[in-house]
XYZ file of C-alpha atoms in Angstrom:
173
model
C -81.333 -143.748 -15.664
C -83.853 -145.343 -17.988
C -84.233 -148.918 -19.132
C -83.890 -149.224 -22.887
C -85.768 -151.697 -25.061
C -83.827 -153.283 -27.937
C -85.106 -154.724 -31.187
C -84.862 -158.419 -30.248
C -87.277 -160.941 -31.749
C -90.702 -160.300 -33.238
C -93.768 -161.715 -31.514
C -97.184 -163.036 -32.567
C -100.202 -160.906 -33.403
C -102.252 -158.502 -31.257
C -103.949 -159.778 -28.136
C -107.686 -159.135 -28.206
C -110.024 -157.672 -30.822
C -113.579 -156.713 -29.964
C -116.156 -157.853 -32.524
C -119.325 -156.579 -30.817
C -120.211 -155.227 -27.369
C -119.708 -157.997 -24.846
C -118.025 -160.340 -27.349
C -114.281 -160.776 -27.401
C -112.546 -162.537 -30.244
C -108.944 -163.598 -30.297
C -106.653 -165.758 -32.349
C -104.827 -168.599 -30.696
C -101.520 -166.748 -31.218
C -102.948 -163.757 -29.353
C -103.947 -165.847 -26.355
C -100.585 -167.601 -26.350
C -98.798 -164.231 -26.386
C -100.881 -163.099 -23.412
C -99.964 -166.277 -21.529
C -96.268 -165.884 -22.412
C -96.236 -162.397 -20.989
C -97.315 -163.665 -17.591
C -95.199 -166.818 -17.414
C -91.613 -165.993 -18.290
C -89.035 -168.681 -17.501
C -85.604 -167.080 -17.487
C -82.368 -168.955 -17.744
C -80.189 -166.836 -15.520
C -76.652 -166.389 -16.678
C -74.760 -164.667 -13.868
C -71.214 -163.809 -14.856
C -70.096 -161.218 -12.287
C -71.278 -158.891 -9.513
C -74.616 -158.187 -11.235
C -75.549 -161.812 -10.567
C -75.745 -161.065 -6.825
C -78.329 -158.357 -7.473
C -80.190 -160.692 -9.834
C -80.299 -163.395 -7.149
C -81.646 -160.946 -4.588
C -84.525 -160.180 -6.957
C -85.766 -163.730 -6.376
C -85.627 -163.410 -2.580
C -88.575 -162.667 -0.310
C -88.193 -158.875 -0.273
C -88.653 -158.497 -4.043
C -90.262 -161.875 -4.914
C -89.961 -162.236 -8.684
C -92.511 -165.071 -8.598
C -95.360 -162.593 -8.334
C -94.622 -161.533 -11.926
C -94.838 -165.134 -13.098
C -91.048 -165.272 -13.436
C -89.662 -168.636 -12.385
C -85.996 -169.494 -12.957
C -85.190 -172.497 -15.042
C -81.738 -174.098 -15.221
C -82.060 -175.571 -18.712
C -81.980 -173.536 -21.945
C -84.357 -175.990 -23.622
C -87.265 -174.958 -21.385
C -86.371 -171.268 -20.950
C -87.741 -168.391 -22.963
C -85.751 -165.506 -21.413
C -82.005 -165.238 -20.926
C -80.824 -162.745 -18.309
C -77.143 -161.980 -18.939
C -75.828 -160.355 -15.755
C -72.215 -159.272 -15.666
C -69.052 -158.989 -17.716
C -69.046 -160.965 -20.946
C -65.499 -161.978 -21.826
C -64.541 -163.343 -25.223
C -64.048 -166.806 -23.752
C -67.757 -166.874 -22.722
C -69.083 -165.557 -26.048
C -69.361 -168.974 -27.685
C -71.090 -170.682 -24.700
C -73.581 -167.792 -24.500
C -74.345 -168.147 -28.209
C -74.703 -171.930 -27.837
C -77.142 -171.585 -24.921
C -79.114 -168.939 -26.828
C -79.363 -171.231 -29.859
C -80.633 -174.072 -27.646
C -83.551 -171.961 -26.370
C -86.868 -172.548 -28.182
C -88.578 -169.730 -30.072
C -89.854 -167.229 -29.114
C -86.990 -166.158 -26.895
C -85.946 -162.895 -25.325
C -82.736 -161.543 -23.808
C -82.211 -159.069 -20.965
C -78.758 -157.475 -20.654
C -78.319 -156.582 -16.985
C -75.647 -154.118 -15.897
C -73.266 -151.845 -17.725
C -70.810 -154.694 -18.415
C -73.409 -156.794 -20.248
C -74.765 -153.681 -21.932
C -71.584 -152.038 -23.231
C -68.477 -153.476 -21.561
C -68.763 -151.326 -18.440
C -65.551 -150.156 -16.790
C -63.643 -152.654 -18.954
C -64.518 -150.709 -22.101
C -62.004 -151.367 -24.883
C -60.332 -154.193 -22.984
C -58.774 -156.898 -25.133
C -60.729 -159.679 -23.399
C -64.159 -158.092 -22.846
C -67.026 -158.077 -25.365
C -68.466 -154.597 -25.778
C -71.981 -155.686 -24.895
C -73.758 -159.004 -25.204
C -75.660 -157.572 -28.187
C -72.471 -158.229 -30.191
C -73.237 -161.950 -29.743
C -77.028 -162.320 -29.454
C -79.999 -159.935 -30.005
C -81.011 -158.091 -26.838
C -84.607 -157.089 -26.082
C -84.221 -155.105 -22.834
C -81.196 -153.256 -21.452
C -81.066 -152.733 -17.675
C -78.405 -150.089 -16.874
C -76.401 -149.732 -13.688
C -73.229 -150.947 -12.050
C -74.621 -153.107 -10.570
C -78.306 -152.379 -11.142
C -80.577 -152.689 -8.132
C -83.128 -155.529 -7.986
C -85.863 -152.955 -8.600
C -84.231 -152.108 -11.940
C -84.344 -155.760 -13.022
C -87.983 -155.922 -11.965
C -88.693 -152.876 -14.123
C -86.795 -154.572 -16.959
C -89.102 -157.599 -16.696
C -92.137 -155.296 -16.776
C -90.684 -153.590 -19.886
C -90.193 -157.012 -21.481
C -93.804 -157.933 -20.726
C -94.931 -154.669 -22.332
C -92.706 -155.383 -25.339
C -94.275 -158.839 -25.765
C -97.738 -157.250 -25.871
C -96.613 -154.433 -28.215
C -94.907 -156.852 -30.599
C -98.071 -158.943 -30.713
C -100.147 -155.842 -31.543
C -97.644 -154.674 -34.148
C -97.531 -158.023 -35.961
C -101.351 -158.154 -35.969
C -101.501 -154.807 -37.794
C -99.172 -156.198 -40.461
C -101.424 -159.221 -41.093
């Protein structure tokens, strides 16, 4: 089982460019991207059994805080949305509304097979076949339910994606 990285949003330019030995130059966007990588504030959106595994990731045994990940209850101060569980059609509009309220740049993690592709409720009349039908997803964490270690690896993949997107956009400039 491997964690997949979606297209999601594009990020600022590359982090650090070396001008001469011992001298490091960087643009303000590059430094901001480096700070964003290490201070993610997710708005957790637990919808089903995956939410229990997500909550245990914040407990003492796994301690998400060491990655700079601190939960935030308001979408207006969050930059990551973790969608954990089954997304039914009735919840599609509130998810979209919360996503739209988040400031840019923002990222989304789909946690569990239900949030990724509908899970065991595949082709059900009331279940959305993946949260990526509603909002763009950056990282997919597979499993039913995924272990806390898988969510931790998903956060690490998101941090790597933030750095890679910054490097990629710097090459374009």
